[in-house]
Coordinates of C-alpha atoms and ligand atoms in Angstrom, one line a residue:
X444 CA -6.9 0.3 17.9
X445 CA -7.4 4.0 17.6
X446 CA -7.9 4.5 21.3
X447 CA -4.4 3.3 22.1
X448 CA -2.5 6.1 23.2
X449 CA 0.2 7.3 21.1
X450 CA 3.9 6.3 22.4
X451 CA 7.4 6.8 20.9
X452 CA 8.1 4.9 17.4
X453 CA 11.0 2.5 18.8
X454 CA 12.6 0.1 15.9
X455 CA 14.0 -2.9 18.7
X456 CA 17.3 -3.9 16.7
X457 CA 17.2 -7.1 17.9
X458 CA 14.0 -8.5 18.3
X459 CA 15.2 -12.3 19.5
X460 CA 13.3 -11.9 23.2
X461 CA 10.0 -10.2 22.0
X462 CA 7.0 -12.3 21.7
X463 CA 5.5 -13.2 18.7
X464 CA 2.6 -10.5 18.7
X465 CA 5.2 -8.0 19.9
X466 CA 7.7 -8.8 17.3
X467 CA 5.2 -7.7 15.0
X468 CA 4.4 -4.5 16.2
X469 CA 8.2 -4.2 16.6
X470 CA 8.4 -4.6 12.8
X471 CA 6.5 -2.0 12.3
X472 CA 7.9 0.5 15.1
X473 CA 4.5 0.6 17.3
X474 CA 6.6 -0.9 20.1
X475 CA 6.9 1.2 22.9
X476 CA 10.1 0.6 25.2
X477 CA 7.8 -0.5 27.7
X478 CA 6.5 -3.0 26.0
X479 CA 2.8 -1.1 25.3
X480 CA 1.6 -1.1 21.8
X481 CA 1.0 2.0 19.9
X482 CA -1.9 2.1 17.2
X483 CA -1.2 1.9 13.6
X484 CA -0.2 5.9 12.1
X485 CA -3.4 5.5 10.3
X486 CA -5.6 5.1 13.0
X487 CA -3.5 7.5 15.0
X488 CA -3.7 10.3 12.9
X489 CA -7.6 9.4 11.8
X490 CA -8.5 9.7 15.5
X491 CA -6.4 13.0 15.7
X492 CA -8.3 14.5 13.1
X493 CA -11.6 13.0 14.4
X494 CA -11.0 14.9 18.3
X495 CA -9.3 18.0 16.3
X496 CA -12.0 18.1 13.7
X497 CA -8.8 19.1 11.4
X498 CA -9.3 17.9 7.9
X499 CA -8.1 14.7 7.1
X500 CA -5.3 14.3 4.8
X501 CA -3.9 11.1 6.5
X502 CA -5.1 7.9 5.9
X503 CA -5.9 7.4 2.6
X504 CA -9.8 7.0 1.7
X505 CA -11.8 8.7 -0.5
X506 CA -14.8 11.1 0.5
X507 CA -17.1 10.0 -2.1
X508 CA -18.1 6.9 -3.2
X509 CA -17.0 4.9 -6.8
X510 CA -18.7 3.8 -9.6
X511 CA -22.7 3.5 -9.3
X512 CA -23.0 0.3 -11.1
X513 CA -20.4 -1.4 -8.5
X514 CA -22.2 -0.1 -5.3
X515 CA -25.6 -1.2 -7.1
X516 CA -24.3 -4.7 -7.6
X517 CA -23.5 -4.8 -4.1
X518 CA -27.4 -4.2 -2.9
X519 CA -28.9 -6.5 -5.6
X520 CA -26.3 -9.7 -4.6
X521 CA -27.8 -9.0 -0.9
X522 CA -31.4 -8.6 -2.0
X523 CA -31.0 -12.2 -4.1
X524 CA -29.7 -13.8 -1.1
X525 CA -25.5 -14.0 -1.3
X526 CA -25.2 -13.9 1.8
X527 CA -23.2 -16.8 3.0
X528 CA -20.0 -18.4 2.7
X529 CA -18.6 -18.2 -0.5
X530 CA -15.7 -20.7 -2.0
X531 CA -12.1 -20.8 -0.3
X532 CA -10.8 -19.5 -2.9
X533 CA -13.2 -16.9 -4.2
X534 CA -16.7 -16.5 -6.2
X535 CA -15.8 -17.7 -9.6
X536 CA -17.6 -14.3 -11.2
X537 CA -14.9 -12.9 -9.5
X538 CA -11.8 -14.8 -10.3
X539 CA -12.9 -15.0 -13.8
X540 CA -13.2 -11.0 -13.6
X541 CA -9.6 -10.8 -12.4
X542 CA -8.7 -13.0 -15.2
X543 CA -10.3 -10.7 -18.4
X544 CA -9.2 -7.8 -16.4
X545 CA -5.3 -9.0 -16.5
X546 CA -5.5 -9.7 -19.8
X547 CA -7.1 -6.8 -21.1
X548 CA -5.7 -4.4 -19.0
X549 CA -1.8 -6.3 -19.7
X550 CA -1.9 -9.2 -22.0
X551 CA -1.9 -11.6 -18.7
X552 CA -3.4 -15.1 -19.7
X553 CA -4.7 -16.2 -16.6
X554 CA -6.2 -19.7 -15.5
X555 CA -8.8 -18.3 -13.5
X556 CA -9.5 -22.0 -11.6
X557 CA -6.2 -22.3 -10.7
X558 CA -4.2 -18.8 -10.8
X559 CA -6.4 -16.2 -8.7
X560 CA -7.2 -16.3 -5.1
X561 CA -9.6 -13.6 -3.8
X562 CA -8.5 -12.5 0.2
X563 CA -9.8 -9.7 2.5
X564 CA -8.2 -6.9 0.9
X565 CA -4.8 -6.2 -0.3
X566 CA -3.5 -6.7 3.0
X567 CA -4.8 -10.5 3.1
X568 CA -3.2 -11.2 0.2
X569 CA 0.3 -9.9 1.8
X570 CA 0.3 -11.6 5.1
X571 CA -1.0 -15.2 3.5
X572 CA 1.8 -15.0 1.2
X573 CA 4.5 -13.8 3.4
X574 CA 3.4 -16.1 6.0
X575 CA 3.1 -18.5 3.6
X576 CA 6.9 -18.1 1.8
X577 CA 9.0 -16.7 4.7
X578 CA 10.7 -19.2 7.2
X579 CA 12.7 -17.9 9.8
X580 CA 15.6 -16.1 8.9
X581 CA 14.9 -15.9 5.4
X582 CA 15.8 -12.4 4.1
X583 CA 12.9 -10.1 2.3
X584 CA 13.5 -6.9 0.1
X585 CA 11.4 -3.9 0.5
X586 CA 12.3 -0.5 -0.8
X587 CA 12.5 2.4 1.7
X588 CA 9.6 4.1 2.7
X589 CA 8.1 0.6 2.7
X590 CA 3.9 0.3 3.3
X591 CA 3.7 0.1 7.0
X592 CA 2.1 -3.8 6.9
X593 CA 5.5 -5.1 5.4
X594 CA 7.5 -4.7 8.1
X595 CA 5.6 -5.9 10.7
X596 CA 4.3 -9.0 8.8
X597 CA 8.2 -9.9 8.0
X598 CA 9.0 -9.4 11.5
X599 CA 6.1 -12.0 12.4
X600 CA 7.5 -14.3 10.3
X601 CA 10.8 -14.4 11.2
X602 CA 12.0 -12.7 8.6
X603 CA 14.9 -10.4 8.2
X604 CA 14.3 -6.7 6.3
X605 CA 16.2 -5.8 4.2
X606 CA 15.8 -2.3 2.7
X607 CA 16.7 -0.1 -0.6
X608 CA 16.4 3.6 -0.3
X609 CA 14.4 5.5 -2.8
X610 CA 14.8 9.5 -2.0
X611 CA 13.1 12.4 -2.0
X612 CA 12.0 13.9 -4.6
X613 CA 12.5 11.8 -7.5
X614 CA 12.2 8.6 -5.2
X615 CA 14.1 6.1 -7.8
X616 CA 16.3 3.4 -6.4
X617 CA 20.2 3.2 -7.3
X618 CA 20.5 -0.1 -9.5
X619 CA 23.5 -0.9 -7.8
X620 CA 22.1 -0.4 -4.3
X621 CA 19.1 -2.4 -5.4
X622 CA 21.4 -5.9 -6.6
X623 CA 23.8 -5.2 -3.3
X624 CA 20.9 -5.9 -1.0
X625 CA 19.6 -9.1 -3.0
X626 CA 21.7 -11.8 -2.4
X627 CA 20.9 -15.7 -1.7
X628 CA 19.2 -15.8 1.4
X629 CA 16.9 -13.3 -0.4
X630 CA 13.2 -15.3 -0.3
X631 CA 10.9 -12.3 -1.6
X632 CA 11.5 -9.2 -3.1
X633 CA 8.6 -7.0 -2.5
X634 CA 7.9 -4.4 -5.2
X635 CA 5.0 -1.7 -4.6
X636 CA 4.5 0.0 -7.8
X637 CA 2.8 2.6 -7.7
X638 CA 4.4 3.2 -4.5
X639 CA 3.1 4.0 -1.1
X640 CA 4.1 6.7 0.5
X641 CA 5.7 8.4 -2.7
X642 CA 3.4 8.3 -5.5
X643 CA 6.1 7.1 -7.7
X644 CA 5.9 4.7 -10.6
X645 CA 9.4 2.5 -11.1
X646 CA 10.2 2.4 -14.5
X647 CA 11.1 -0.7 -17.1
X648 CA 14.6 -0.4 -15.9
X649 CA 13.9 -0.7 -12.4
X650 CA 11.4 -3.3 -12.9
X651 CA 13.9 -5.1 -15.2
X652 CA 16.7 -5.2 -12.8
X653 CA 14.0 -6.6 -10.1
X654 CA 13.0 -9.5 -12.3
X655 CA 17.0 -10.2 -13.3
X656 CA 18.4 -10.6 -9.2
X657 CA 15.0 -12.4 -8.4
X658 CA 16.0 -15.1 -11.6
X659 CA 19.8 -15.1 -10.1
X660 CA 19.2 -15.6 -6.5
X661 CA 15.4 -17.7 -7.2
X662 CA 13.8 -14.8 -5.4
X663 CA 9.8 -14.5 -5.4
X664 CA 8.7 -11.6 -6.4
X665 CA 5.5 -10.4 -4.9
X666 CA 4.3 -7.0 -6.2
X667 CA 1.7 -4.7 -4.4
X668 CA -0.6 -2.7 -7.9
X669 CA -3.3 -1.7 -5.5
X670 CA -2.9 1.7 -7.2
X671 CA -2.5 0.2 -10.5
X672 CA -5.8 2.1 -11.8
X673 CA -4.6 5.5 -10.5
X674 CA -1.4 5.9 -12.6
X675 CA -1.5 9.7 -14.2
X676 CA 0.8 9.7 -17.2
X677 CA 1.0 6.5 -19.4
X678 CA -0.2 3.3 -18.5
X679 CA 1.0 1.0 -15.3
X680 CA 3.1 -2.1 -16.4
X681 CA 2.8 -4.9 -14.4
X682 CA 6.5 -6.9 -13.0
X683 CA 4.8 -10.1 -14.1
X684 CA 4.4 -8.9 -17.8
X685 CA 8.0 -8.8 -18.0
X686 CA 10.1 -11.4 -19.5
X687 CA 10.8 -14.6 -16.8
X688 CA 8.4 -12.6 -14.2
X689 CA 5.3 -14.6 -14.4
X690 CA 6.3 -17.9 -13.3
X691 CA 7.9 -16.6 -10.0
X692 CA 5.9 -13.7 -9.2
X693 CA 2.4 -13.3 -7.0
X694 CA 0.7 -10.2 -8.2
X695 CA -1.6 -8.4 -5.5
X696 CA -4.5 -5.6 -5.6
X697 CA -8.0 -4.9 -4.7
X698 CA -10.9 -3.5 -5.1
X699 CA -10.5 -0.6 -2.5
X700 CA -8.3 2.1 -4.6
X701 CA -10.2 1.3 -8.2
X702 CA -13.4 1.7 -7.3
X703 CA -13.3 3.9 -4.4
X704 CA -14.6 0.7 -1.6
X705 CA -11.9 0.8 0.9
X706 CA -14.0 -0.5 3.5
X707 CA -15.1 -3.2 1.6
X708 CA -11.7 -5.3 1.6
X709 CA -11.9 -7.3 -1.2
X710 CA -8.6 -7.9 -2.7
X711 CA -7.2 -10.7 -4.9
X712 CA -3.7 -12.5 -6.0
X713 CA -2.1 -13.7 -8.9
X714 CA 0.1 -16.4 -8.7
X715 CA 1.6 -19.7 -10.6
X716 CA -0.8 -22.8 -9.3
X717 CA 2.0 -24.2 -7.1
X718 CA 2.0 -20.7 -5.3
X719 CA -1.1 -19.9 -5.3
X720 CA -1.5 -23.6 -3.6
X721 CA 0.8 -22.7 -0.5
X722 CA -0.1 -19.1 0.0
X723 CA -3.8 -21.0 0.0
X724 CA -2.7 -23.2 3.2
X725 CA -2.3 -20.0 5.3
X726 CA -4.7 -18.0 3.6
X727 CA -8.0 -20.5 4.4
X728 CA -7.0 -20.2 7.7
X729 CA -6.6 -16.4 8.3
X730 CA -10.1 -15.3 7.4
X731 CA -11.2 -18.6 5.0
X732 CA -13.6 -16.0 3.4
X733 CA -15.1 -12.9 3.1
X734 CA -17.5 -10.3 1.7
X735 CA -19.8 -12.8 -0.2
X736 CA -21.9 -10.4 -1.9
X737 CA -19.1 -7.8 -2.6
X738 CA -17.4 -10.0 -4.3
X739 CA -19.4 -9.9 -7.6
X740 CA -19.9 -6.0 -7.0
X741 CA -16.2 -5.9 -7.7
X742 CA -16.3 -8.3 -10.5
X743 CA -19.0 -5.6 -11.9
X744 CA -16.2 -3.1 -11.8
X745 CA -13.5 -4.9 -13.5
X746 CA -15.8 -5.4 -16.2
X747 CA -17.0 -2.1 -16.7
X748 CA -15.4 0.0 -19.8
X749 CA -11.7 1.3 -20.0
X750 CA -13.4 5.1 -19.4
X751 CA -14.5 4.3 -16.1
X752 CA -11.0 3.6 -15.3
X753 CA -9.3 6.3 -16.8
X754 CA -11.8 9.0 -16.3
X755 CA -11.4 8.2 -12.4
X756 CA -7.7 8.6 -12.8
X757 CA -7.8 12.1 -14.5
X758 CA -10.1 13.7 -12.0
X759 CA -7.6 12.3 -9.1
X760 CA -4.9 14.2 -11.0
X761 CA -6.9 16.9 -11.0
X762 CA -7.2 16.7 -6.9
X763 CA -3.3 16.1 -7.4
X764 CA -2.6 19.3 -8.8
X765 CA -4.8 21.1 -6.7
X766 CA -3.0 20.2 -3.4
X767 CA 0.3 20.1 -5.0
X768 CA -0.2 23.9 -6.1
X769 CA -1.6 24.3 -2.2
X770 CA 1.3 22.9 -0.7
X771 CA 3.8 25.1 -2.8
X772 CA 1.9 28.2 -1.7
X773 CA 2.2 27.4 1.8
X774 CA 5.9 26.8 1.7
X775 CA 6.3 23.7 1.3
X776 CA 9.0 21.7 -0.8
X777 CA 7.2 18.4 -2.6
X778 CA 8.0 15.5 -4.9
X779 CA 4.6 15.4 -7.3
X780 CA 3.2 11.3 -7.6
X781 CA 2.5 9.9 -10.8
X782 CA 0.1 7.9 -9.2
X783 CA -1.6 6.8 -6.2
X784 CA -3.4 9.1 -3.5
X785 CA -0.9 10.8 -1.9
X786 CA 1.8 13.9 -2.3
X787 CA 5.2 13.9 -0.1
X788 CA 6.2 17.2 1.2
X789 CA 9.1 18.5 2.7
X790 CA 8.5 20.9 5.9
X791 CA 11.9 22.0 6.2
X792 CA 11.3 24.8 4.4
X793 CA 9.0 25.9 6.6
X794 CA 11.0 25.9 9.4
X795 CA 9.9 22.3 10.8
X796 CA 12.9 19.8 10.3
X797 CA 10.8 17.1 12.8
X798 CA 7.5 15.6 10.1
X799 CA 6.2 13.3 13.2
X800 CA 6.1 16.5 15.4
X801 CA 4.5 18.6 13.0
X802 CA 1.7 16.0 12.4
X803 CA 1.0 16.2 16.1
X804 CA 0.7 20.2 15.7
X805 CA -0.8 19.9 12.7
X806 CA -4.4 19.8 13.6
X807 CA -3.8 22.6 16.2
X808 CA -1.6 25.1 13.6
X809 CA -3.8 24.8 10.5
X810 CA -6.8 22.5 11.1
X811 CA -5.1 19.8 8.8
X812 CA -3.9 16.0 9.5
X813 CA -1.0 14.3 7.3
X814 CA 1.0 11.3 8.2
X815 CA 4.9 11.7 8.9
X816 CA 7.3 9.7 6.1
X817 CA 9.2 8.9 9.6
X818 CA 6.0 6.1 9.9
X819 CA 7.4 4.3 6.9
X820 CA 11.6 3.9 7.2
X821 CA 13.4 3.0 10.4
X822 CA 14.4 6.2 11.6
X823 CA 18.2 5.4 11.9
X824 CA 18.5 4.3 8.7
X825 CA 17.1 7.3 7.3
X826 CA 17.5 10.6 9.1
X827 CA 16.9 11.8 5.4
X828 CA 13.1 11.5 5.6
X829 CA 13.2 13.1 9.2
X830 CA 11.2 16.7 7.9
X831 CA 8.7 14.8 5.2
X832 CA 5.2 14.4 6.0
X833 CA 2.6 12.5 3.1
X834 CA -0.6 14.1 2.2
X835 CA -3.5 12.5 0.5
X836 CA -5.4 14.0 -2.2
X837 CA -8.3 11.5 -2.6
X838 CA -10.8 14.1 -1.3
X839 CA -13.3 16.2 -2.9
X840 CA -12.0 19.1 -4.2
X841 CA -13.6 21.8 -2.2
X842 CA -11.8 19.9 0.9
X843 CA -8.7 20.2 -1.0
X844 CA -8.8 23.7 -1.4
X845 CA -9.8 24.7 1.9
X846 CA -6.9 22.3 3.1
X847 CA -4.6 24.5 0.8
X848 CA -6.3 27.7 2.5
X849 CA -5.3 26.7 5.7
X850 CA -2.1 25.0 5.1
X851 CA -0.9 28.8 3.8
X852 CA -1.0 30.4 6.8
X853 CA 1.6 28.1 8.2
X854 CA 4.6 29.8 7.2
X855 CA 2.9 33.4 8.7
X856 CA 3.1 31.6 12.0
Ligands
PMP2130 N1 -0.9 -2.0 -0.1 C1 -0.7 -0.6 -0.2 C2 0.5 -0.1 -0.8 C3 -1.7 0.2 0.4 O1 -1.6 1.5 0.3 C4 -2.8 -0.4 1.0 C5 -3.8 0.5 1.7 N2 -4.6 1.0 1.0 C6 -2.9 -1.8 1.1 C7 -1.9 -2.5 0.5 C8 -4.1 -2.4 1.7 O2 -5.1 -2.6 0.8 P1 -6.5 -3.2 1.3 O3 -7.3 -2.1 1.9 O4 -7.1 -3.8 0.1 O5 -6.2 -4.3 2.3
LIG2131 N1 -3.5 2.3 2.8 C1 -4.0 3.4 3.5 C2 -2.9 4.5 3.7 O1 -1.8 4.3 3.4 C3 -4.6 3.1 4.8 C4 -4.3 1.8 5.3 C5 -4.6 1.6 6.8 O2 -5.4 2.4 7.4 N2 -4.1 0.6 7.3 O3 -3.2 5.6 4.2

C-alpha cells in the first residue's frame, strides 16, 4: 500500500454506485474522484518519512521494544515447536490471561471458554464485529475524529456513520449532541477510550450517558481500550464495568500498545457468549487464526506485575511532556493527552491554517512527519480540525528532543 501515490482525500456523499471494495476506501476518504485508491495516512506518511529521512512522528509505533520477558516467551514457544494452527478461538493460555487480567485490572469476571475471542490485532476484532452486527442500513455511532478503520469498515458493511464531535482542545462530547445522534436505527455505538487521535480519556459521565442511549435504543456497545495501559493520571475505567454495560457490550484491545509488539497483531475481545458466537462466524473466516507462538508471549505480559504496567505508562508521560514542551516552543497551540501515544497540535498559530498541507511540507521544512487531524473527520463536517496535525510521542527520547529542535525553527521560517 505504501507505494500508492498520494491523491485528494474525497468523502463520496453518496456511495450507492461504488463497489464494494471502493465503498470502503470511500468510508475512509482514500477514494480518489477517479476512482484510484489512495494508501492509508499511515503508510502515507511512513513512506514520506522513509524517502525524506524526516523523523517519524506519524504512525504510531514505538522505537524500542517492550518488556523482555514477553519478547523471551515469544523465542522459547518457537524453539518448543508452536508453530502451527492454534484453536479458532484462541490458545487457552491466552484467553485465560485475558480473563485474570479483566478482573484484576477492573473487577470483570470473565468465562474465559466462552467470553474471549483472540483476532489479529485490534483491528480483527473491529471488522469481525462490525461485519458481524451491521446489516445494511443500520446506523453506527463514532465520535469525531474517529480511528481511520471505522469508517471504512462501516461503509463496507452498509452501514450509515453517524458522527459526535469532540473539539479541540479539551475534546469532550456535548451530552446532548451525543443522545441527538443515537436514536433507533442506531446498531453500535463505538466508543474509543482512550481516544485516537486526541489522547483523551471520556470521563464517568460520558461513559454513563453512552451506556444509558445504548439500554434505550438496544444499541451494542463496542469499545476500542487498545491504549487502556497507557492512561497518565488515574486509572482507565472500562464502559463494560459500568452498570447494564456488560451484557451488551464487546470490549476490544491488544497486545500492540501494552507491550510495545505492534507488529505482532495479537489482539482479543470481550463479549456476552451469544456475541462472541456471531462475531465468531465472521471472524473464523477473515484470518481463522494467527500468531501461534505470540500468543502465549502476550499471555506472559498480562500476567506480569502491575509495575510493569504502570512504570511503562510514566516513562510515556515523560516522552509526553517532552514533545508537548517542544511543540509549545516552536509555536504551536496543543491539547495535552491523558493517554495514548499521540499530542494534537494546532498550526494556526504558526501561520499554517491547512494540517494536510503542512504534513506534506513537513519533512522538507523541519525534517519531521506528523499526520493531519483532517485524516480522521470528513472534512465538510468539520472545517474546525482543518489547521491540526497529531504527533506521536512513543519514541525514544533523544528522538523526541531533536524533533522538538527542529520543529522550532518553524516559526523563523
Ligand atoms: N484501534 C485504535 C484506536 C488504534 O489506534 C489502533 C492502532 N494502533 C488499532 C485499533 C489497531 O490495533 P492493532 O494493531 O492491534 O490491530
Ligand atoms: N494505530 C496506529 C496509528 O494511529 C497505526 C495504525 C496503522 O498503521 N493502520 O498511528
Amino acid at each position: 500500500m505504501s507505494d500508492l501515490p498520494p491523491i485528494p482525500r474525497v468523502h463520496p456523499s453518496s456511495s450507492e454506485r461504488l463497489r464494494p471494495w471502493q465503498r470502503t476506501a470511500a468510508g475512509a476518504g482514500l477514494l480518489g474522484p477517479d476512482g484510484g485508491i489512495a494508501a492509508t495516512i499511515f503508510a502515507e506518511m511512513s513512506a514520506l518519512a522513509t524517502r525524506t529521512g524526516a523523523i517519524n512522528l506519524g504512525q504510531g509505533f514505538p522505537d524500542e521494544d517492550g518488556p523482555a520477558a514477553v519478547l523471551e516467551a515469544a523465542r522459547q514457544a518457537i524453539a518448543d515447536g508452536v508453530n502451527q494452527y492454534p484453536p479458532g478461538t484462541g490458545m487457552p493460555v491466552l484467553r485465560e490471561a485475558v480473563a485474570r487480567h479483566q478482573e484484576r485490572w477492573y473487577g470483570i469476571e470473565v468465562d474465559p471458554a466462552a467470553e474471549v475471542l483472540v483476532t489479529a490485532g485490534a483491528t480483527e476484532a473491529l471488522a469481525a464485529t462490525i461485519l458481524a452486527l451491521v446489516d445494511d442500513g443500520d446506523e453506527v455511532v463514532t465520535f469525531e475524529p474517529y480511528y481511520d478503520a471505522y469508517a471504512a469498515l462501516i461503509a463496507r458493511a452498509g452501514g450509515v456513520h453517524r458522527t459526535v464531535p469532540v473539539r479541540f482542545p479539551d475534546w469532550r462530547p456535548d451530552l446532548d449532541e451525543l443522545a441527538s445522534v443515537v436514536g433507533p436505527r442506531t446498531r453500535l455505538i463505538i466508543v474509543n477510550s482512550p481516544h485516537n487521535p486526541t489522547g483523551a480519556v471520556f470521563d464517568a459521565e460520558v461513559l454513563a450517558k453512552v451506556v444509558e442511549l445504548a439500554e434505550r435504543h438496544d444499541a451494542v456497545i463496542v469499545t476500542d481500550e487498545v491504549y487502556e495501559h497507557l492512561v497518565f493520571d488515574g486509572a482507565h475505567v472500562p464502559i463494560a464495568s459500568l452498570p447494564g454495560a456488560r451484557e451488551r457490550t464487546v470490549t476490544i484491545s491488544s497486545g500492540g500498545k501494552t507491550f510495545s509488539t505492534t507488529g505482532w497483531k495479537i489482539g482479543w475481545l470481550v463479549a456476552p457468549a451469544h456475541l462472541v458466537t456471531s462475531i465468531l462466524a465472521v471472524k473464523q473466516y477473515l484470518t481463522y487464526v494467527n500468531g501461534a507462538p505470540f500468543q502465549p508471549a502476550i499471555a506472559t505480559g498480562l500476567d506480569l506485575p502491575d509495575a510493569v504496567f504502570t512504570d511503562a505508562a510514566a516513562a510515556l508521560a515523560a516522552k509526553r511532556d517532552v514533545l508537548a514542551a517542544g511543540l509549545l516552543a516552536a509555536g504551536f497551540a496543543i491539547s495535552l493527552p491523558a493517554a495514548g501515544y499521540f499530542i494534537v497540535a494546532d498550526a494556526a498559530p504558526l501561520g499554517f491554517d491547512d494540517g494536510a498541507e503542512l504534513c506534506r511540507r513537513l519533512p522538507e521544512l523541519a525534517g519531521v512527519v506528523g499526520v493531519p487531524i483532517s485524516a480522521f473527520v470528513h472534512p465538510e463536517r468539520r472545517a474546525d480540525t482543518r489547521s491540526l496535525v497529531r504527533f506521536a510521542f512513543c519514541k525514544r527520547l533523544e528522538v523526541l528532543q531533536e524533533a522538538s529542535t527542529r520543529l522550532a525553527g518553524l516559526g523563523a521560517r
